[in-house]
Coordinates of C-alpha atoms and ligand atoms in Angstrom, one line a residue:
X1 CA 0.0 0.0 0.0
X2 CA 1.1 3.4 -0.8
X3 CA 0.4 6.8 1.0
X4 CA -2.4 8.6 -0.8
X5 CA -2.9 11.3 2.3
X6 CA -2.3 14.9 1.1
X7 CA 0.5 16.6 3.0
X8 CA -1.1 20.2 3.4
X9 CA -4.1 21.7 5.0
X10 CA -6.9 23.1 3.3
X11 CA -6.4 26.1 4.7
X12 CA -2.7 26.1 3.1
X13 CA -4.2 25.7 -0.1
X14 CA -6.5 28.6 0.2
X15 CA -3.9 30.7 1.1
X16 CA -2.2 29.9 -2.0
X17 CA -4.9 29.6 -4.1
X18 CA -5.6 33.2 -2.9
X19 CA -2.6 34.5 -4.5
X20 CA -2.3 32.3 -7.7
X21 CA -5.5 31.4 -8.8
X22 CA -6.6 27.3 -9.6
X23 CA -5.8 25.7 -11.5
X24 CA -1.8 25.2 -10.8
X25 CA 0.8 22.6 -10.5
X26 CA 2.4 22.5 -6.7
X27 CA 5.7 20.9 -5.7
X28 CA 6.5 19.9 -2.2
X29 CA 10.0 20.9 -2.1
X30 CA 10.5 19.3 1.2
X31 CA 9.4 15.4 -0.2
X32 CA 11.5 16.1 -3.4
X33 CA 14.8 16.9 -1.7
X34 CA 14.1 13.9 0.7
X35 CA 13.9 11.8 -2.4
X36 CA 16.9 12.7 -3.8
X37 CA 18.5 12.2 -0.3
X38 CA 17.3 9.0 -0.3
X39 CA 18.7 7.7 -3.5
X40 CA 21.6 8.8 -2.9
X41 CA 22.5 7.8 0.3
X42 CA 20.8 4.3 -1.1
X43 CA 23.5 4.0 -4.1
X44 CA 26.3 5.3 -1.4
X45 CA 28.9 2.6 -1.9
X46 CA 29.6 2.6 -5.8
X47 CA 33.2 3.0 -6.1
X48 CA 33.4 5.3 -8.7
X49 CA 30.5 7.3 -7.3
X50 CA 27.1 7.2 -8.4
X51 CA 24.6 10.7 -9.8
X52 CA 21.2 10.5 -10.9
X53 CA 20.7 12.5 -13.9
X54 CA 16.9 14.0 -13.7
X55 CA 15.5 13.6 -16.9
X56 CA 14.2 17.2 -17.4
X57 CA 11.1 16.2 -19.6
X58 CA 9.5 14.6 -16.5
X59 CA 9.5 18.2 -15.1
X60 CA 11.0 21.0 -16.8
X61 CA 11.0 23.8 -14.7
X62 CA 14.5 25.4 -13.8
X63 CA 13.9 26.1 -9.7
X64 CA 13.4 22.4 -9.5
X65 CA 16.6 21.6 -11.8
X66 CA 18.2 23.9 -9.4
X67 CA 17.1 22.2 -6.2
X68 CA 18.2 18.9 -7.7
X69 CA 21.6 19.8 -8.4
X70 CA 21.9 21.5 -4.8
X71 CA 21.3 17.2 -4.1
X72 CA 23.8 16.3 -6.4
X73 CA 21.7 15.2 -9.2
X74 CA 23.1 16.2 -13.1
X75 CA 20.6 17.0 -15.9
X76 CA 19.3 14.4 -18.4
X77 CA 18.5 15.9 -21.6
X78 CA 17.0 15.3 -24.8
X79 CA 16.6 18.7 -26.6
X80 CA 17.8 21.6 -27.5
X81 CA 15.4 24.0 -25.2
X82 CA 16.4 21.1 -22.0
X83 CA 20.3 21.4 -23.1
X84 CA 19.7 25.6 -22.7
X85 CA 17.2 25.4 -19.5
X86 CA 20.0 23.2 -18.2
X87 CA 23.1 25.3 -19.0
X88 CA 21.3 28.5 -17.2
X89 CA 20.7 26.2 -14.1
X90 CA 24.8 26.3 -14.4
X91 CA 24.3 22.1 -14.8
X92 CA 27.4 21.7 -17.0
X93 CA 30.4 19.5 -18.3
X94 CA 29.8 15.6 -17.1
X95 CA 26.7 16.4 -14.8
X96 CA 24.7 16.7 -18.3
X97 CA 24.4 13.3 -20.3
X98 CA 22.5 14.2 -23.6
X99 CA 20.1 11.1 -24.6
X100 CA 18.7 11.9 -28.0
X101 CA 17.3 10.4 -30.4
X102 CA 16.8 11.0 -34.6
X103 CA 19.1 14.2 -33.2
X104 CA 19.9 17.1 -35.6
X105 CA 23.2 18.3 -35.4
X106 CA 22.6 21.6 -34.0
X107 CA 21.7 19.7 -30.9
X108 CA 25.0 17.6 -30.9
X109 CA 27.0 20.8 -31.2
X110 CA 25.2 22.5 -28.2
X111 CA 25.9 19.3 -26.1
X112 CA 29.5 19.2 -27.1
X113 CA 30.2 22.8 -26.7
X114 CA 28.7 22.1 -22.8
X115 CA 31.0 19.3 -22.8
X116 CA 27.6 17.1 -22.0
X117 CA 28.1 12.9 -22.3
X118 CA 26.7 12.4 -25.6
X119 CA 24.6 9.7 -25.4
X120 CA 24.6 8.3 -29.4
X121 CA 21.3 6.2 -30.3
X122 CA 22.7 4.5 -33.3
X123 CA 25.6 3.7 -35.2
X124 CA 25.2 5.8 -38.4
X125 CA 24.9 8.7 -35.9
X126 CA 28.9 8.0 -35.3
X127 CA 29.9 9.5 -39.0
X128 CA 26.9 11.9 -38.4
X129 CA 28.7 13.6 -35.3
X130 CA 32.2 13.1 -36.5
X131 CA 31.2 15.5 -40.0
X132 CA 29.2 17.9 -38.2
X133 CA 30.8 18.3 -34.5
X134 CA 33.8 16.2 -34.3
X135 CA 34.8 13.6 -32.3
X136 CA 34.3 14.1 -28.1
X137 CA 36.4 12.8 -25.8
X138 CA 34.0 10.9 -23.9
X139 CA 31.3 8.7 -25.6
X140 CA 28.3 6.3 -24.5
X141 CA 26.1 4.3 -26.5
X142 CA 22.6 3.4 -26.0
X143 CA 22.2 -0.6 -25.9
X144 CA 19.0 -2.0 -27.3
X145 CA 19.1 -5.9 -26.2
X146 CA 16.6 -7.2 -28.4
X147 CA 14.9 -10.3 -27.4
X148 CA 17.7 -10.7 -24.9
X149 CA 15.3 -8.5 -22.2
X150 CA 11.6 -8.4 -22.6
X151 CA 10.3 -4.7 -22.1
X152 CA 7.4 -3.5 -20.2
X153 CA 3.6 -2.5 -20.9
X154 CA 4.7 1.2 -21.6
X155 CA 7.9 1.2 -23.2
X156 CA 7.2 -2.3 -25.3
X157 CA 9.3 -4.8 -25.9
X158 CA 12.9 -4.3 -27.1
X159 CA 12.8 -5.7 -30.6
X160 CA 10.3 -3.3 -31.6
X161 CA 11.8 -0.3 -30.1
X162 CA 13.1 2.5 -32.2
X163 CA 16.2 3.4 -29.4
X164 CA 20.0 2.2 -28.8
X165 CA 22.4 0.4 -31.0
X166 CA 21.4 -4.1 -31.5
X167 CA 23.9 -6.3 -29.9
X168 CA 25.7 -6.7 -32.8
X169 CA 26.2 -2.8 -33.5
X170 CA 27.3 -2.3 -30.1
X171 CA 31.0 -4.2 -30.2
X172 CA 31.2 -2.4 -33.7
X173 CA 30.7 0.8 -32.8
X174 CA 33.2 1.2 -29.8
X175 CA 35.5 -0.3 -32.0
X176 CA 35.3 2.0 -34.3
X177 CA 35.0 5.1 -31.3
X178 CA 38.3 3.6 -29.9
X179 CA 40.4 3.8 -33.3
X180 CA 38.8 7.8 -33.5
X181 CA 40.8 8.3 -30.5
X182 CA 37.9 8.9 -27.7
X183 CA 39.2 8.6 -24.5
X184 CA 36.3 7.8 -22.4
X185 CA 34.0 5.2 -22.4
X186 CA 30.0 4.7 -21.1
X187 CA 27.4 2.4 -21.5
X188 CA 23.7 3.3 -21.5
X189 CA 20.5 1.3 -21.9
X190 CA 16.4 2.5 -21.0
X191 CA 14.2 -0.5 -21.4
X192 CA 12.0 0.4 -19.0
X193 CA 9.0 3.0 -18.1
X194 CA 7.0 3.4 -15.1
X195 CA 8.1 -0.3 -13.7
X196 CA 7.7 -1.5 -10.2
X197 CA 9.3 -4.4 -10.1
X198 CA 13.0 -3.9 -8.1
X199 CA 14.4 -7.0 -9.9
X200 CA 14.3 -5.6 -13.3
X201 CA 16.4 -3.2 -12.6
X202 CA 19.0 -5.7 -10.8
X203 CA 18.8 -7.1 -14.2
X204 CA 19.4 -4.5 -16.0
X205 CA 22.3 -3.9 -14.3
X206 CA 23.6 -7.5 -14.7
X207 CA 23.1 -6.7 -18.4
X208 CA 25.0 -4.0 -18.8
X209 CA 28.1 -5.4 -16.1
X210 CA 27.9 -8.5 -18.3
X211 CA 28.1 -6.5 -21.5
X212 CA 30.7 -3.6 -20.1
X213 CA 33.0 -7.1 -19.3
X214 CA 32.3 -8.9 -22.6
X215 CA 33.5 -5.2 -24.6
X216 CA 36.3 -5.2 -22.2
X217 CA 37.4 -8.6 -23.6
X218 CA 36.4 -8.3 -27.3
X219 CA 37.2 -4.9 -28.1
X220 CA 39.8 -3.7 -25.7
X221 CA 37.7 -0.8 -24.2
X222 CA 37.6 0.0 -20.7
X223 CA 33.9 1.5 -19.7
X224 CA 34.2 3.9 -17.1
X225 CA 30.6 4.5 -16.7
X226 CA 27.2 2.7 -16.5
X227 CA 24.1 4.3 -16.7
X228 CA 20.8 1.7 -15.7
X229 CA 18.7 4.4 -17.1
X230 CA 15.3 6.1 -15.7
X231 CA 11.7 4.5 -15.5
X232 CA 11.4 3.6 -12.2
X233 CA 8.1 3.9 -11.7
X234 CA 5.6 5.0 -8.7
X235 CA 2.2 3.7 -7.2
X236 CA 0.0 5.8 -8.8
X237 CA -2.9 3.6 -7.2
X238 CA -3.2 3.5 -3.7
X239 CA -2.5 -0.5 -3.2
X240 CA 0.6 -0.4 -5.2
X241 CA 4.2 -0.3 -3.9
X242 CA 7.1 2.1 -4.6
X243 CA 10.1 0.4 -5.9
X244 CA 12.7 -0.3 -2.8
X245 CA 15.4 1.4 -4.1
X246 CA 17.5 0.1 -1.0
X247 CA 16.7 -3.4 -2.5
X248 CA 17.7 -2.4 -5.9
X249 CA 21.2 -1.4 -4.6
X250 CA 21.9 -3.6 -2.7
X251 CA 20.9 -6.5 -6.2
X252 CA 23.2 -3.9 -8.0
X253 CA 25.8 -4.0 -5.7
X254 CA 25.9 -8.1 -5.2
X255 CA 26.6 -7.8 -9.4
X256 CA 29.2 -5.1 -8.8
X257 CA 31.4 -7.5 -6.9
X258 CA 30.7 -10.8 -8.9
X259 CA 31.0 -9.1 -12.8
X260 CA 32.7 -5.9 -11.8
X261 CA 35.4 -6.5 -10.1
X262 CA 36.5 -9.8 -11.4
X263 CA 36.3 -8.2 -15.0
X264 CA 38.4 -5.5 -13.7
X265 CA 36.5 -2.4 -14.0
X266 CA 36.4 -1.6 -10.5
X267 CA 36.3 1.5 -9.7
X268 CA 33.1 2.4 -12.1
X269 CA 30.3 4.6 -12.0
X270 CA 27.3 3.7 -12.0
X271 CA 24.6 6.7 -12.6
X272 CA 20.7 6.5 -13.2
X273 CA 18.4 8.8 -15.2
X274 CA 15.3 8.9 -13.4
X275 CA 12.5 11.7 -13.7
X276 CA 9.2 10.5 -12.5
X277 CA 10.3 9.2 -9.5
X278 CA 12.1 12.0 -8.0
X279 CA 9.0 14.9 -8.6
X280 CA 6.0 12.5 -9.6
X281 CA 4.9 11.9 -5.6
X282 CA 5.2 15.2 -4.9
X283 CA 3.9 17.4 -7.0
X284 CA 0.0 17.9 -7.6
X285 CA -2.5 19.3 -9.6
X286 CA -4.5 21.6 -7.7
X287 CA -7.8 22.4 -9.2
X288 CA -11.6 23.7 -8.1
X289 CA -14.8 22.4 -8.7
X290 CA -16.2 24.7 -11.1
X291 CA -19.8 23.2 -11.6
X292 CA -21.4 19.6 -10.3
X293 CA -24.0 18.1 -12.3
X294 CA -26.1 15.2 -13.1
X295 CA -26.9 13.3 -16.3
X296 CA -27.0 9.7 -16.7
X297 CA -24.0 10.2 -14.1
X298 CA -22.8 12.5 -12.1
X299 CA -20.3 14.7 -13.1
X300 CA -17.5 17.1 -10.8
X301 CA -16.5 19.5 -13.7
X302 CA -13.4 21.5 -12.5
X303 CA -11.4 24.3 -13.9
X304 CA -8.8 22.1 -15.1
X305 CA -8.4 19.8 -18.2
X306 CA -6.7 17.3 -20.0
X307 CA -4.7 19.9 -20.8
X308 CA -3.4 20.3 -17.3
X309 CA -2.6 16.5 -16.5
X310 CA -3.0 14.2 -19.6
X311 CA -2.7 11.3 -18.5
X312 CA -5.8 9.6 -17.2
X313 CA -7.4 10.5 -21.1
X314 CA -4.2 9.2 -22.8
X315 CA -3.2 5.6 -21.4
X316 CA -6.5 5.2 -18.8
X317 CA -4.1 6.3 -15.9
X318 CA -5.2 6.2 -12.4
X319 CA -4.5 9.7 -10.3
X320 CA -5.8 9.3 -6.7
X321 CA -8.3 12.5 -5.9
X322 CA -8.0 14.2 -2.7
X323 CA -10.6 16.8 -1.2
X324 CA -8.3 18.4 1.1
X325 CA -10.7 19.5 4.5
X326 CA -13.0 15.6 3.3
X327 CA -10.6 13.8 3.9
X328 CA -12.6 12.5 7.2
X329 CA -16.1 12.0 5.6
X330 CA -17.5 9.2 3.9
X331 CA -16.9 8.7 0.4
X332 CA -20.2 7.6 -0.7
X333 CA -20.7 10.1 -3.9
X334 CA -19.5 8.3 -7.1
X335 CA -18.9 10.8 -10.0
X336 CA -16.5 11.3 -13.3
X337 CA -14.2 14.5 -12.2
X338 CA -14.0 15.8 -15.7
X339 CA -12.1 19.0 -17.5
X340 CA -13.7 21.2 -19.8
X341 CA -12.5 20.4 -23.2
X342 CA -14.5 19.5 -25.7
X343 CA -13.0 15.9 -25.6
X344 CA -15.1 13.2 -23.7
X345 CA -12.3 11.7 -22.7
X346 CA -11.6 14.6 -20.7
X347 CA -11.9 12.8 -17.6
X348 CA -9.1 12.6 -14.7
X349 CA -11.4 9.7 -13.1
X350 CA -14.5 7.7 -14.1
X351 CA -16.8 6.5 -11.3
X352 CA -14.6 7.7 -8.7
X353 CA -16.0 7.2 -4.4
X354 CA -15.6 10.7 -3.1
X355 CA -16.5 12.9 -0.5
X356 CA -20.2 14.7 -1.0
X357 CA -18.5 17.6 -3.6
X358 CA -19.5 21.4 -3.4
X359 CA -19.0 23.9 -6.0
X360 CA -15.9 26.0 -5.3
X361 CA -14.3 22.4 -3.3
X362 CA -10.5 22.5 -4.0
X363 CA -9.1 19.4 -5.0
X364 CA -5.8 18.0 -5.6
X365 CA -4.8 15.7 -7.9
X366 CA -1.9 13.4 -6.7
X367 CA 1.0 12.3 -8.5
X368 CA 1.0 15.1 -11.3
X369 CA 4.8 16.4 -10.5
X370 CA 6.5 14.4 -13.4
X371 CA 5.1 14.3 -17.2
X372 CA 1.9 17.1 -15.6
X373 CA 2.3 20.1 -16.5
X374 CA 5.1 18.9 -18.7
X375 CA 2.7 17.0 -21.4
X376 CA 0.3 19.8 -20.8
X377 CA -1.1 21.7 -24.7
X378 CA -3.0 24.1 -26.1
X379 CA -5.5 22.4 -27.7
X380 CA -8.9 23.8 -27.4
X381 CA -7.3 27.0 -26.3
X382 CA -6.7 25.6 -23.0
X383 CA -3.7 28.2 -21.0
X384 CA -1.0 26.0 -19.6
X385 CA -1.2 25.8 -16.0
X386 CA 1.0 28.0 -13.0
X387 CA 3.7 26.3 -11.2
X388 CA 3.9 26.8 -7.9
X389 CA 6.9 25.9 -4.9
X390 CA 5.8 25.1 -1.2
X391 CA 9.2 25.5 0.1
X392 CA 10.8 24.0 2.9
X393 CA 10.1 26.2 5.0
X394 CA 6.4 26.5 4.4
X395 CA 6.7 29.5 2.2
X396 CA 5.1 29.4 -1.8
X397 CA 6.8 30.8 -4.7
X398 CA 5.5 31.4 -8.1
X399 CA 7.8 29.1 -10.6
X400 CA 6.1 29.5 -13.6
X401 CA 2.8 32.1 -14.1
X402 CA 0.1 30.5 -15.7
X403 CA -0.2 31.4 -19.6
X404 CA -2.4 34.1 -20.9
X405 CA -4.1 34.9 -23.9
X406 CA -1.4 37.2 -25.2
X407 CA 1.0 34.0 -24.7
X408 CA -1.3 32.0 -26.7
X409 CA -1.5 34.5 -29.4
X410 CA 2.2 35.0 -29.3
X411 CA 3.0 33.0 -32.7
X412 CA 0.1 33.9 -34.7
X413 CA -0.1 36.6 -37.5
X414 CA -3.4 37.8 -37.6
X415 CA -4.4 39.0 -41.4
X416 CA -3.9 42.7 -41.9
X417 CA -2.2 42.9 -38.7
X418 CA 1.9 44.7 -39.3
X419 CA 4.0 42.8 -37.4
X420 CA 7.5 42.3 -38.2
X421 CA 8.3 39.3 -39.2
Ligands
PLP501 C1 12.1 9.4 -20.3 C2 13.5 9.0 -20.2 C3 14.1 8.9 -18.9 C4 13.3 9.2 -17.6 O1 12.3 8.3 -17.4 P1 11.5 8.3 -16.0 O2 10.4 7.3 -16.3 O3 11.0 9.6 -15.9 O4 12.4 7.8 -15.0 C5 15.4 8.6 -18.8 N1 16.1 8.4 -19.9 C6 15.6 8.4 -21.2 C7 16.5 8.2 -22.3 C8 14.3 8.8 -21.3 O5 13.7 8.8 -22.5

């Protein structure tokens, strides 16, 4: 069973909500820095030192980049806007790893020039960086293992994924990176999303320490790094478990000692990439009731949409609903809490037990601090959402205003309207 009980007080939430009107996003710095703490402290006796890289797309907002790296944690990017939000946190050199894929050059050359581990996807992508940026010194390569691991429901299996170099490709292509002269070595592989199983990732790592030694032996390269990759998932519904990450290292660490060390590659680092994990828990999507009605059901229409938190509509996800100040009464009202886009699957639950709802309730959404605000659109004309910071210390700060119109509008070139170009 998981904790589904809503860290702040009603009256906390009106106080903010006050200030920076519902809907918005809020963090709970607090819970996030004890994550980090946490893994850390969990992965505490890799030799060579361990750093999880937060993968920015779960939550891209640069106060929360910057109280991750104030933990330790590097950057894990995939674009050109996450490369720059990254460099103005001052994330640089080796704290950045740069996991594209179908990347254009421009990107390589912004990752190089931040002296970022590039992260290559594929072997034709070897020539494609050597002609337009040059060789770096330091290289990792993306494994795809085929039917050698079978994937998970989100991510798919292996064989049919478009990521990472096949097994074959992969002795090839540090071959080839060790006659261009790169000095540094890595090995990368994500074949998992949102899983919360501990032993997958104790295989992964087995993998990867079985691979690092078979490359060592074939091909004469020493890798210096290991990166297990994110998608460590979270209990999204109340009777799942989070993943033990305790459990994981200590699996991780068992395979450190019986393929690590005999292979020789001791000391080696061994780094994650993990997003939804670290903010998911603890950030939320903070919304009001706007109007209750009934139809064939009942309905709890609130000023928030799809747009806001896409995931129940896109893959049927489950996000636990609190009514902060109900939390006591019986839930004995059964409704769909719906947005207001013109979408019917607008809906962050169907037939969801609640609390007798009021116009004006506030309600929070749970689990909405990684891919929330971050998969959030325009579509409808639906503003993107405020972020918001309860800090430590109990304080809120404003980390991202809610868009307006004028943002919306931004782009377009209305006809007959002189606007430079
Ligand atoms: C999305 C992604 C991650 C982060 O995944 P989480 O599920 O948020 O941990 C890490 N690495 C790569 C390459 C990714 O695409």
């Amino acid at each position: 069973m998981s904790d589904k009980t809503f860290p702040f007080s009603r009256e906390k939430l009106e106080e903010i909500a006050a200030e920076i009107p519902t809907p918005f996003h809020l963090y709970d710095e607090k819970a996030i820095r004890e994550t980090a703490r946490s893994m850390n402290k969990a992965f505490d006796w890799v030799p060579g030192g361990f750093k999880n890289y937060f993968a920015v797309k779960a939550c891209p907002n640069p106060s929360i980049m910057q109280l991750l790296k104030e933990e330790g944690f590097g950057s894990d990017c995939s674009s050109l806007p996450e490369l720059e939000m990254t460099d103005r946190v001052g994330i640089c050199g080796e704290d950045i790893m740069f996991s594209s894929n179908d990347t254009p050059a421009e990107e390589y050359q912004r990752a190089k020039d931040l002296c970022a581990i590039i992260n290559l996807d594929d072997i034709t992508h070897i020539d494609y960086l050597e002609q337009h940026v040059g060789i770096p010194d330091t290289i990792c390569f993306r494994y795809n293992p085929g039917d050698r691991r079978t994937g998970n429901a989100i991510i798919g299996e292996p064989t049919e994924a478009k990521y990472g170099l096949t097994h074959e490709q992969i002795f090839e292509a540090y071959r080839i990176m060790k006659e261009k002269g790169v000095k540094k070595f890595a090995l990368h592989t994500m074949v998992a999303s949102n899983e919360l199983n501990p032993d997958y990732f104790i295989e992964t790592a087995r993998m990867l320490f079985q691979l690092a030694a078979d490359l060592q032996k074939e091909v004469g390269v020493r890798i210096e790094m290991i990166n297990l990759g994110g998608g460590v998932g979270i209990p999204y519904k109340p009777e799942e478990e989070p993943v033990d990450l305790e459990y994981v290292s200590r699996g991780v660490q068992k395979l450190y000692e019986e393929i690590i060390k005999p292979a020789g590659l001791d000391p080696m680092r061994i780094v994650m990439e993990c997003g939804r994990v670290i903010t998911g828990p603890h950030g939320y999507l903070i919304s009001r009731v706007r109007h209750l009605s009934q139809k064939y059901k009942s309905y709890a229409g609130l000023d928030a949409s799809m747009a806001n938190l896409m995931r129940p509509a896109v893959y049927g996800a489950y996000h636990h609903i609190s009514v902060p100040g109900k939390e006591d009464q019986p839930h004995d009202h059964v409704y769909d809490v719906t947005g207001s886009l013109c979408e019917n699957n607008d809906k962050f639950a169907v037939d969801r037990s609640l609390p007798k709802l009021e116009e004006g309730d506030l309600v929070a959404l749970h689990e909405a601090g990684a891919h929330g605000y971050a998969m959030g659109f325009n579509y409808n004309g639906k503003l993107r959402s405020a972020e918001v910071l309860l800090q430590d210390d109990g304080s809120f700060r404003l980390i991202r205003r809610a868009e307006t119109i004028d943002d919306y509008f931004a782009t377009l070139r209305f006809p007959g309207a002189s606007v430079p170009l």
